[in-house]
Amino acid sequence: MGQNGGMSLFRDDGIVLRTQKLGEADRIITLLTRGHGRVRAVARGVRRTKSKFGARLEPFSHVDVQFFARGSALIGRGLPLCTQTETIAPYGRHIVDDYGRYTAGTAMLETAERFTDHEGEPNVQQYLLLIGALRTLAAGAHAPGLVLDAFLLRSLAVGGYAPSFEDCARCGLPGPNRFFSLAAGGSVCGDCRVPGSVVPSPGALRLLGALLTGDWETADSAEPRHVREGSGLVSAYLHWHLERGLRSLRFVEKG
Ligand SMILES: [Zn+2]
């Protein structure tokens, strides 16, 4: 992008995370792009009926977009405009009509946005994770809740917060270990257990380990009660990091 305060065009492909109304006919589109991280841009006239341009810019769509930016930055003096859009993969077509897929997919888009809280900063791993997860979700090969949990665990891992489901997260004692602590980073042994540690069922821990490593054969055959328990642990772990870890650690790194 030009740094001279002039006009610039740039092209990137990305997933539409969110759209918001802007005025009578326009929308603000939030995308997670391959090369520019999270980008917000204005799409003009997309709310008019029969706008093919607008139909492409719906959540879950993988699109190729040409942006037109004024000034030297993505953010600052006005948002860039989407000037051309081409659909690469309309994942939403196979997601929005199915309640389970839709709720799982929506949680993915929201999480991807939370994990990329600096606009214009590339996060290729997060981007690739999201594309892979939406493709899997749209294909319907696995239960939507499992696809979501796999995505959440891997998002934590690429963010630097990979939970341990086997070896002790504190001392490395080979697992399986009996206790699990959000604060300690996952499984912990009897010596390293901290107040607030829980004792998950071995089946739930096995499932979570399988989701993290992509062992779908194990994950698909998990018992429903282990799926529910595992999902609760993933959710608790994610929120623990989103509320405390991500913010404070990022502050430490950048301070
Ligand atoms: Zn230990």
PDB file of C-alpha atoms and ligand atoms in Angstrom:
ATOM      1  CA  MET A   1       0.000   0.000   0.000  1.00  0.00           C
ATOM      2  CA  GLY A   2       1.200   3.473  -0.787  1.00  0.00           C
ATOM      3  CA  GLN A   3       2.480   5.551   2.067  1.00  0.00           C
ATOM      4  CA  ASN A   4       2.250   8.849   0.244  1.00  0.00           C
ATOM      5  CA  GLY A   5      -1.235   9.806   1.325  1.00  0.00           C
ATOM      6  CA  GLY A   6      -2.540   9.219  -2.190  1.00  0.00           C
ATOM      7  CA  MET A   7      -4.847   6.559  -3.560  1.00  0.00           C
ATOM      8  CA  SER A   8      -4.059   2.910  -3.838  1.00  0.00           C
ATOM      9  CA  LEU A   9      -5.585  -0.282  -5.131  1.00  0.00           C
ATOM     10  CA  PHE A  10      -4.919  -3.631  -3.598  1.00  0.00           C
ATOM     11  CA  ARG A  11      -6.290  -7.073  -4.113  1.00  0.00           C
ATOM     12  CA  ASP A  12      -6.671  -9.900  -1.643  1.00  0.00           C
ATOM     13  CA  ASP A  13      -8.812 -12.913  -0.983  1.00  0.00           C
ATOM     14  CA  GLY A  14     -10.647 -13.397   2.260  1.00  0.00           C
ATOM     15  CA  ILE A  15     -13.572 -14.782   4.195  1.00  0.00           C
ATOM     16  CA  VAL A  16     -16.490 -12.476   4.949  1.00  0.00           C
ATOM     17  CA  LEU A  17     -16.833 -12.448   8.747  1.00  0.00           C
ATOM     18  CA  ARG A  18     -19.580  -9.914   9.186  1.00  0.00           C
ATOM     19  CA  THR A  19     -21.629  -7.272   7.426  1.00  0.00           C
ATOM     20  CA  GLN A  20     -23.231  -4.145   8.873  1.00  0.00           C
ATOM     21  CA  LYS A  21     -25.660  -1.694   7.361  1.00  0.00           C
ATOM     22  CA  LEU A  22     -24.307   1.675   6.369  1.00  0.00           C
ATOM     23  CA  GLY A  23     -26.769   4.313   5.287  1.00  0.00           C
ATOM     24  CA  GLU A  24     -29.542   3.435   2.851  1.00  0.00           C
ATOM     25  CA  ALA A  25     -27.822   1.102   0.440  1.00  0.00           C
ATOM     26  CA  ASP A  26     -24.288   0.407   1.602  1.00  0.00           C
ATOM     27  CA  ARG A  27     -22.641  -2.047   3.924  1.00  0.00           C
ATOM     28  CA  ILE A  28     -19.479  -2.280   5.950  1.00  0.00           C
ATOM     29  CA  ILE A  29     -17.919  -5.674   5.276  1.00  0.00           C
ATOM     30  CA  THR A  30     -15.473  -7.227   7.725  1.00  0.00           C
ATOM     31  CA  LEU A  31     -13.160  -9.779   6.112  1.00  0.00           C
ATOM     32  CA  LEU A  32     -10.323 -11.959   7.276  1.00  0.00           C
ATOM     33  CA  THR A  33      -7.927 -11.719   4.350  1.00  0.00           C
ATOM     34  CA  ARG A  34      -4.883 -13.755   3.480  1.00  0.00           C
ATOM     35  CA  GLY A  35      -2.418 -10.916   3.111  1.00  0.00           C
ATOM     36  CA  HIS A  36      -3.845  -8.060   5.174  1.00  0.00           C
ATOM     37  CA  GLY A  37      -5.417  -9.813   8.140  1.00  0.00           C
ATOM     38  CA  ARG A  38      -8.702  -8.362   9.244  1.00  0.00           C
ATOM     39  CA  VAL A  39      -9.977  -5.645   6.934  1.00  0.00           C
ATOM     40  CA  ARG A  40     -13.114  -3.552   7.103  1.00  0.00           C
ATOM     41  CA  ALA A  41     -14.284  -2.035   3.862  1.00  0.00           C
ATOM     42  CA  VAL A  42     -17.319  -0.301   2.450  1.00  0.00           C
ATOM     43  CA  ALA A  43     -19.380  -1.999  -0.261  1.00  0.00           C
ATOM     44  CA  ARG A  44     -21.509   0.543  -2.069  1.00  0.00           C
ATOM     45  CA  GLY A  45     -25.037  -0.146  -3.225  1.00  0.00           C
ATOM     46  CA  VAL A  46     -25.038  -3.773  -2.116  1.00  0.00           C
ATOM     47  CA  ARG A  47     -28.375  -3.590  -0.334  1.00  0.00           C
ATOM     48  CA  ARG A  48     -30.245  -2.782  -3.512  1.00  0.00           C
ATOM     49  CA  THR A  49     -32.278  -5.712  -4.706  1.00  0.00           C
ATOM     50  CA  LYS A  50     -30.646  -8.020  -7.215  1.00  0.00           C
ATOM     51  CA  SER A  51     -27.163  -6.775  -6.464  1.00  0.00           C
ATOM     52  CA  LYS A  52     -24.944  -9.708  -7.432  1.00  0.00           C
ATOM     53  CA  PHE A  53     -22.077  -7.815  -5.917  1.00  0.00           C
ATOM     54  CA  GLY A  54     -23.894  -7.795  -2.583  1.00  0.00           C
ATOM     55  CA  ALA A  55     -24.832 -11.468  -2.739  1.00  0.00           C
ATOM     56  CA  ARG A  56     -21.164 -12.385  -2.950  1.00  0.00           C
ATOM     57  CA  LEU A  57     -20.331 -10.415   0.156  1.00  0.00           C
ATOM     58  CA  GLU A  58     -22.291 -12.512   2.637  1.00  0.00           C
ATOM     59  CA  PRO A  59     -20.831 -14.124   5.769  1.00  0.00           C
ATOM     60  CA  PHE A  60     -18.968 -17.420   5.144  1.00  0.00           C
ATOM     61  CA  SER A  61     -18.152 -16.521   1.534  1.00  0.00           C
ATOM     62  CA  HIS A  62     -14.575 -16.903   0.343  1.00  0.00           C
ATOM     63  CA  VAL A  63     -14.102 -14.026  -2.051  1.00  0.00           C
ATOM     64  CA  ASP A  64     -11.467 -12.267  -4.069  1.00  0.00           C
ATOM     65  CA  VAL A  65     -11.786  -8.518  -3.580  1.00  0.00           C
ATOM     66  CA  GLN A  66     -10.217  -5.472  -5.105  1.00  0.00           C
ATOM     67  CA  PHE A  67      -9.968  -2.664  -2.583  1.00  0.00           C
ATOM     68  CA  PHE A  68      -9.560   0.988  -3.271  1.00  0.00           C
ATOM     69  CA  ALA A  69      -7.983   2.884  -0.408  1.00  0.00           C
ATOM     70  CA  ARG A  70      -7.432   6.531   0.147  1.00  0.00           C
ATOM     71  CA  GLY A  71      -4.514   7.580   2.230  1.00  0.00           C
ATOM     72  CA  SER A  72      -1.740   5.491   3.593  1.00  0.00           C
ATOM     73  CA  ALA A  73      -3.487   2.984   5.790  1.00  0.00           C
ATOM     74  CA  LEU A  74      -6.369   0.569   5.877  1.00  0.00           C
ATOM     75  CA  ILE A  75      -7.670   2.306   8.912  1.00  0.00           C
ATOM     76  CA  GLY A  76      -7.583   5.967   9.639  1.00  0.00           C
ATOM     77  CA  ARG A  77      -8.924   8.297   7.025  1.00  0.00           C
ATOM     78  CA  GLY A  78     -11.974   6.400   5.958  1.00  0.00           C
ATOM     79  CA  LEU A  79     -12.370   2.728   5.159  1.00  0.00           C
ATOM     80  CA  PRO A  80     -11.293   1.298   1.806  1.00  0.00           C
ATOM     81  CA  LEU A  81     -13.958   0.569  -0.775  1.00  0.00           C
ATOM     82  CA  CYS A  82     -14.641  -2.871  -2.257  1.00  0.00           C
ATOM     83  CA  THR A  83     -14.584  -2.162  -5.972  1.00  0.00           C
ATOM     84  CA  GLN A  84     -14.667  -5.671  -7.470  1.00  0.00           C
ATOM     85  CA  THR A  85     -15.597  -8.982  -5.974  1.00  0.00           C
ATOM     86  CA  GLU A  86     -15.398 -12.515  -7.239  1.00  0.00           C
ATOM     87  CA  THR A  87     -16.587 -15.582  -5.416  1.00  0.00           C
ATOM     88  CA  ILE A  88     -13.980 -18.260  -4.829  1.00  0.00           C
ATOM     89  CA  ALA A  89     -16.188 -20.534  -2.707  1.00  0.00           C
ATOM     90  CA  PRO A  90     -19.706 -19.731  -1.462  1.00  0.00           C
ATOM     91  CA  TYR A  91     -19.460 -21.807   1.733  1.00  0.00           C
ATOM     92  CA  GLY A  92     -22.534 -20.081   3.154  1.00  0.00           C
ATOM     93  CA  ARG A  93     -24.725 -21.898   0.647  1.00  0.00           C
ATOM     94  CA  HIS A  94     -24.111 -25.164   2.515  1.00  0.00           C
ATOM     95  CA  ILE A  95     -24.062 -23.642   5.984  1.00  0.00           C
ATOM     96  CA  VAL A  96     -26.877 -21.145   6.517  1.00  0.00           C
ATOM     97  CA  ASP A  97     -29.783 -23.545   5.902  1.00  0.00           C
ATOM     98  CA  ASP A  98     -28.659 -26.027   8.523  1.00  0.00           C
ATOM     99  CA  TYR A  99     -29.098 -24.923  12.126  1.00  0.00           C
ATOM    100  CA  GLY A 100     -26.181 -26.932  13.525  1.00  0.00           C
ATOM    101  CA  ARG A 101     -23.781 -25.821  10.818  1.00  0.00           C
ATOM    102  CA  TYR A 102     -24.962 -22.230  11.023  1.00  0.00           C
ATOM    103  CA  THR A 103     -24.466 -21.891  14.772  1.00  0.00           C
ATOM    104  CA  ALA A 104     -21.058 -23.623  14.622  1.00  0.00           C
ATOM    105  CA  GLY A 105     -20.019 -21.494  11.648  1.00  0.00           C
ATOM    106  CA  THR A 106     -21.136 -18.269  13.283  1.00  0.00           C
ATOM    107  CA  ALA A 107     -19.066 -19.100  16.367  1.00  0.00           C
ATOM    108  CA  MET A 108     -16.065 -19.697  14.081  1.00  0.00           C
ATOM    109  CA  LEU A 109     -16.423 -16.329  12.389  1.00  0.00           C
ATOM    110  CA  GLU A 110     -16.743 -14.568  15.740  1.00  0.00           C
ATOM    111  CA  THR A 111     -13.727 -16.366  17.156  1.00  0.00           C
ATOM    112  CA  ALA A 112     -11.640 -15.607  14.071  1.00  0.00           C
ATOM    113  CA  GLU A 113     -12.467 -11.941  14.545  1.00  0.00           C
ATOM    114  CA  ARG A 114     -11.543 -12.033  18.237  1.00  0.00           C
ATOM    115  CA  PHE A 115      -8.236 -13.704  17.441  1.00  0.00           C
ATOM    116  CA  THR A 116      -7.288 -11.002  14.928  1.00  0.00           C
ATOM    117  CA  ASP A 117      -7.921  -7.838  16.863  1.00  0.00           C
ATOM    118  CA  HIS A 118      -5.440  -5.680  14.983  1.00  0.00           C
ATOM    119  CA  GLU A 119      -6.701  -4.600  11.595  1.00  0.00           C
ATOM    120  CA  GLY A 120      -4.323  -4.911   8.676  1.00  0.00           C
ATOM    121  CA  GLU A 121      -1.981  -7.324  10.495  1.00  0.00           C
ATOM    122  CA  PRO A 122      -1.628 -10.587   8.534  1.00  0.00           C
ATOM    123  CA  ASN A 123      -2.492 -13.780  10.380  1.00  0.00           C
ATOM    124  CA  VAL A 124      -2.091 -16.425   7.708  1.00  0.00           C
ATOM    125  CA  GLN A 125      -2.381 -19.402  10.047  1.00  0.00           C
ATOM    126  CA  GLN A 126      -5.692 -18.184  11.453  1.00  0.00           C
ATOM    127  CA  TYR A 127      -6.882 -17.464   7.939  1.00  0.00           C
ATOM    128  CA  LEU A 128      -5.991 -20.976   6.716  1.00  0.00           C
ATOM    129  CA  LEU A 129      -7.603 -22.545   9.775  1.00  0.00           C
ATOM    130  CA  LEU A 130     -10.834 -20.690   9.124  1.00  0.00           C
ATOM    131  CA  ILE A 131     -10.960 -21.644   5.452  1.00  0.00           C
ATOM    132  CA  GLY A 132     -10.271 -25.284   6.278  1.00  0.00           C
ATOM    133  CA  ALA A 133     -12.925 -25.341   9.003  1.00  0.00           C
ATOM    134  CA  LEU A 134     -15.598 -23.728   6.801  1.00  0.00           C
ATOM    135  CA  ARG A 135     -14.824 -26.140   3.987  1.00  0.00           C
ATOM    136  CA  THR A 136     -15.165 -29.090   6.368  1.00  0.00           C
ATOM    137  CA  LEU A 137     -18.358 -27.669   7.854  1.00  0.00           C
ATOM    138  CA  ALA A 138     -19.912 -27.039   4.434  1.00  0.00           C
ATOM    139  CA  ALA A 139     -19.016 -30.563   3.281  1.00  0.00           C
ATOM    140  CA  GLY A 140     -20.931 -32.047   6.210  1.00  0.00           C
ATOM    141  CA  ALA A 141     -18.397 -34.819   6.772  1.00  0.00           C
ATOM    142  CA  HIS A 142     -18.311 -34.442  10.570  1.00  0.00           C
ATOM    143  CA  ALA A 143     -20.678 -33.247  13.297  1.00  0.00           C
ATOM    144  CA  PRO A 144     -20.719 -29.421  13.265  1.00  0.00           C
ATOM    145  CA  GLY A 145     -19.948 -29.224  16.991  1.00  0.00           C
ATOM    146  CA  LEU A 146     -16.789 -31.291  16.507  1.00  0.00           C
ATOM    147  CA  VAL A 147     -15.663 -29.160  13.575  1.00  0.00           C
ATOM    148  CA  LEU A 148     -16.176 -26.082  15.737  1.00  0.00           C
ATOM    149  CA  ASP A 149     -14.256 -27.488  18.702  1.00  0.00           C
ATOM    150  CA  ALA A 150     -11.386 -28.587  16.450  1.00  0.00           C
ATOM    151  CA  PHE A 151     -11.263 -25.075  15.010  1.00  0.00           C
ATOM    152  CA  LEU A 152     -11.315 -23.446  18.451  1.00  0.00           C
ATOM    153  CA  LEU A 153      -8.545 -25.686  19.803  1.00  0.00           C
ATOM    154  CA  ARG A 154      -6.342 -25.078  16.766  1.00  0.00           C
ATOM    155  CA  SER A 155      -7.032 -21.332  16.920  1.00  0.00           C
ATOM    156  CA  LEU A 156      -5.790 -21.383  20.512  1.00  0.00           C
ATOM    157  CA  ALA A 157      -2.773 -23.379  19.405  1.00  0.00           C
ATOM    158  CA  VAL A 158      -1.776 -20.993  16.601  1.00  0.00           C
ATOM    159  CA  GLY A 159      -2.305 -18.137  19.047  1.00  0.00           C
ATOM    160  CA  GLY A 160       0.345 -19.745  21.242  1.00  0.00           C
ATOM    161  CA  TYR A 161      -2.023 -21.261  23.793  1.00  0.00           C
ATOM    162  CA  ALA A 162      -2.050 -24.918  22.815  1.00  0.00           C
ATOM    163  CA  PRO A 163      -3.665 -26.826  25.643  1.00  0.00           C
ATOM    164  CA  SER A 164      -2.156 -30.111  26.771  1.00  0.00           C
ATOM    165  CA  PHE A 165      -4.500 -33.094  26.956  1.00  0.00           C
ATOM    166  CA  GLU A 166      -1.946 -35.654  27.955  1.00  0.00           C
ATOM    167  CA  ASP A 167       1.423 -34.669  29.403  1.00  0.00           C
ATOM    168  CA  CYS A 168       1.460 -32.414  32.456  1.00  0.00           C
ATOM    169  CA  ALA A 169       1.390 -28.818  31.237  1.00  0.00           C
ATOM    170  CA  ARG A 170       3.585 -27.784  34.185  1.00  0.00           C
ATOM    171  CA  CYS A 171       6.282 -30.434  34.608  1.00  0.00           C
ATOM    172  CA  GLY A 172       5.889 -32.514  31.463  1.00  0.00           C
ATOM    173  CA  LEU A 173       5.097 -35.760  33.259  1.00  0.00           C
ATOM    174  CA  PRO A 174       3.907 -38.108  30.478  1.00  0.00           C
ATOM    175  CA  GLY A 175       0.151 -38.571  30.486  1.00  0.00           C
ATOM    176  CA  PRO A 176      -2.601 -39.232  30.592  1.00  0.00           C
ATOM    177  CA  ASN A 177      -2.816 -37.072  33.697  1.00  0.00           C
ATOM    178  CA  ARG A 178      -5.845 -36.955  35.916  1.00  0.00           C
ATOM    179  CA  PHE A 179      -6.333 -33.238  36.516  1.00  0.00           C
ATOM    180  CA  PHE A 180      -7.114 -30.370  34.180  1.00  0.00           C
ATOM    181  CA  SER A 181      -6.559 -26.691  34.862  1.00  0.00           C
ATOM    182  CA  LEU A 182      -7.377 -23.754  32.626  1.00  0.00           C
ATOM    183  CA  ALA A 183      -4.796 -21.584  34.353  1.00  0.00           C
ATOM    184  CA  ALA A 184      -2.030 -24.186  34.089  1.00  0.00           C
ATOM    185  CA  GLY A 185      -2.667 -24.813  30.380  1.00  0.00           C
ATOM    186  CA  GLY A 186      -4.477 -28.146  30.376  1.00  0.00           C
ATOM    187  CA  SER A 187      -3.697 -31.521  31.887  1.00  0.00           C
ATOM    188  CA  VAL A 188      -1.680 -31.470  35.100  1.00  0.00           C
ATOM    189  CA  CYS A 189      -0.315 -34.226  37.316  1.00  0.00           C
ATOM    190  CA  GLY A 190      -1.161 -34.754  40.961  1.00  0.00           C
ATOM    191  CA  ASP A 191       1.874 -32.762  42.115  1.00  0.00           C
ATOM    192  CA  CYS A 192       1.172 -29.793  39.847  1.00  0.00           C
ATOM    193  CA  ARG A 193      -2.563 -29.561  40.347  1.00  0.00           C
ATOM    194  CA  VAL A 194      -3.760 -26.124  41.344  1.00  0.00           C
ATOM    195  CA  PRO A 195      -6.939 -25.011  43.106  1.00  0.00           C
ATOM    196  CA  GLY A 196      -9.817 -25.097  40.652  1.00  0.00           C
ATOM    197  CA  SER A 197      -8.468 -28.107  38.761  1.00  0.00           C
ATOM    198  CA  VAL A 198     -11.134 -30.448  37.468  1.00  0.00           C
ATOM    199  CA  VAL A 199     -11.027 -34.171  36.760  1.00  0.00           C
ATOM    200  CA  PRO A 200     -12.324 -34.744  33.228  1.00  0.00           C
ATOM    201  CA  SER A 201     -13.231 -38.186  31.997  1.00  0.00           C
ATOM    202  CA  PRO A 202     -10.420 -39.891  30.044  1.00  0.00           C
ATOM    203  CA  GLY A 203     -12.780 -40.161  27.052  1.00  0.00           C
ATOM    204  CA  ALA A 204     -13.276 -36.393  26.883  1.00  0.00           C
ATOM    205  CA  LEU A 205      -9.518 -35.767  27.038  1.00  0.00           C
ATOM    206  CA  ARG A 206      -8.920 -38.360  24.339  1.00  0.00           C
ATOM    207  CA  LEU A 207     -11.499 -36.631  22.132  1.00  0.00           C
ATOM    208  CA  LEU A 208      -9.934 -33.205  22.624  1.00  0.00           C
ATOM    209  CA  GLY A 209      -6.477 -34.524  21.825  1.00  0.00           C
ATOM    210  CA  ALA A 210      -7.895 -36.080  18.651  1.00  0.00           C
ATOM    211  CA  LEU A 211      -9.566 -32.818  17.608  1.00  0.00           C
ATOM    212  CA  LEU A 212      -6.375 -30.864  18.150  1.00  0.00           C
ATOM    213  CA  THR A 213      -4.300 -33.242  16.033  1.00  0.00           C
ATOM    214  CA  GLY A 214      -6.945 -33.957  13.376  1.00  0.00           C
ATOM    215  CA  ASP A 215      -7.540 -37.593  14.279  1.00  0.00           C
ATOM    216  CA  TRP A 216     -11.098 -37.634  12.935  1.00  0.00           C
ATOM    217  CA  GLU A 217     -11.483 -41.383  13.212  1.00  0.00           C
ATOM    218  CA  THR A 218     -11.192 -41.127  17.005  1.00  0.00           C
ATOM    219  CA  ALA A 219     -13.216 -37.911  17.175  1.00  0.00           C
ATOM    220  CA  ASP A 220     -16.121 -39.192  15.063  1.00  0.00           C
ATOM    221  CA  SER A 221     -16.510 -42.284  17.220  1.00  0.00           C
ATOM    222  CA  ALA A 222     -16.555 -40.434  20.550  1.00  0.00           C
ATOM    223  CA  GLU A 223     -19.513 -41.011  22.860  1.00  0.00           C
ATOM    224  CA  PRO A 224     -22.053 -38.158  23.073  1.00  0.00           C
ATOM    225  CA  ARG A 225     -21.350 -37.572  26.773  1.00  0.00           C
ATOM    226  CA  HIS A 226     -17.638 -37.140  26.025  1.00  0.00           C
ATOM    227  CA  VAL A 227     -18.487 -34.777  23.174  1.00  0.00           C
ATOM    228  CA  ARG A 228     -20.587 -32.648  25.550  1.00  0.00           C
ATOM    229  CA  GLU A 229     -17.965 -32.672  28.269  1.00  0.00           C
ATOM    230  CA  GLY A 230     -15.161 -31.904  25.820  1.00  0.00           C
ATOM    231  CA  SER A 231     -17.120 -29.051  24.316  1.00  0.00           C
ATOM    232  CA  GLY A 232     -17.591 -27.521  27.770  1.00  0.00           C
ATOM    233  CA  LEU A 233     -13.849 -27.708  28.430  1.00  0.00           C
ATOM    234  CA  VAL A 234     -13.011 -26.119  25.063  1.00  0.00           C
ATOM    235  CA  SER A 235     -15.475 -23.329  25.681  1.00  0.00           C
ATOM    236  CA  ALA A 236     -14.125 -22.669  29.190  1.00  0.00           C
ATOM    237  CA  TYR A 237     -10.533 -22.741  27.937  1.00  0.00           C
ATOM    238  CA  LEU A 238     -11.285 -20.380  25.065  1.00  0.00           C
ATOM    239  CA  HIS A 239     -13.091 -17.881  27.254  1.00  0.00           C
ATOM    240  CA  TRP A 240     -10.418 -18.022  29.911  1.00  0.00           C
ATOM    241  CA  HIS A 241      -7.850 -16.978  27.293  1.00  0.00           C
ATOM    242  CA  LEU A 242     -10.012 -14.485  25.486  1.00  0.00           C
ATOM    243  CA  GLU A 243     -10.898 -12.702  28.708  1.00  0.00           C
ATOM    244  CA  ARG A 244      -7.523 -12.839  30.431  1.00  0.00           C
ATOM    245  CA  GLY A 245      -4.734 -14.528  28.549  1.00  0.00           C
ATOM    246  CA  LEU A 246      -4.819 -13.036  25.103  1.00  0.00           C
ATOM    247  CA  ARG A 247      -5.124  -9.476  26.272  1.00  0.00           C
ATOM    248  CA  SER A 248      -2.581  -9.626  29.058  1.00  0.00           C
ATOM    249  CA  LEU A 249      -0.037 -11.707  27.141  1.00  0.00           C
ATOM    250  CA  ARG A 250      -0.267  -9.482  24.121  1.00  0.00           C
ATOM    251  CA  PHE A 251       0.251  -6.496  26.359  1.00  0.00           C
ATOM    252  CA  VAL A 252       3.350  -8.098  27.821  1.00  0.00           C
ATOM    253  CA  GLU A 253       4.766  -8.962  24.396  1.00  0.00           C
ATOM    254  CA  LYS A 254       4.183  -5.532  22.947  1.00  0.00           C
ATOM    255  CA  GLY A 255       5.033  -3.555  26.082  1.00  0.00           C
TER     256      GLY A 255
HETATM  257 ZN    ZN B   1       3.246 -32.019  36.788  1.00  0.00          ZN
END
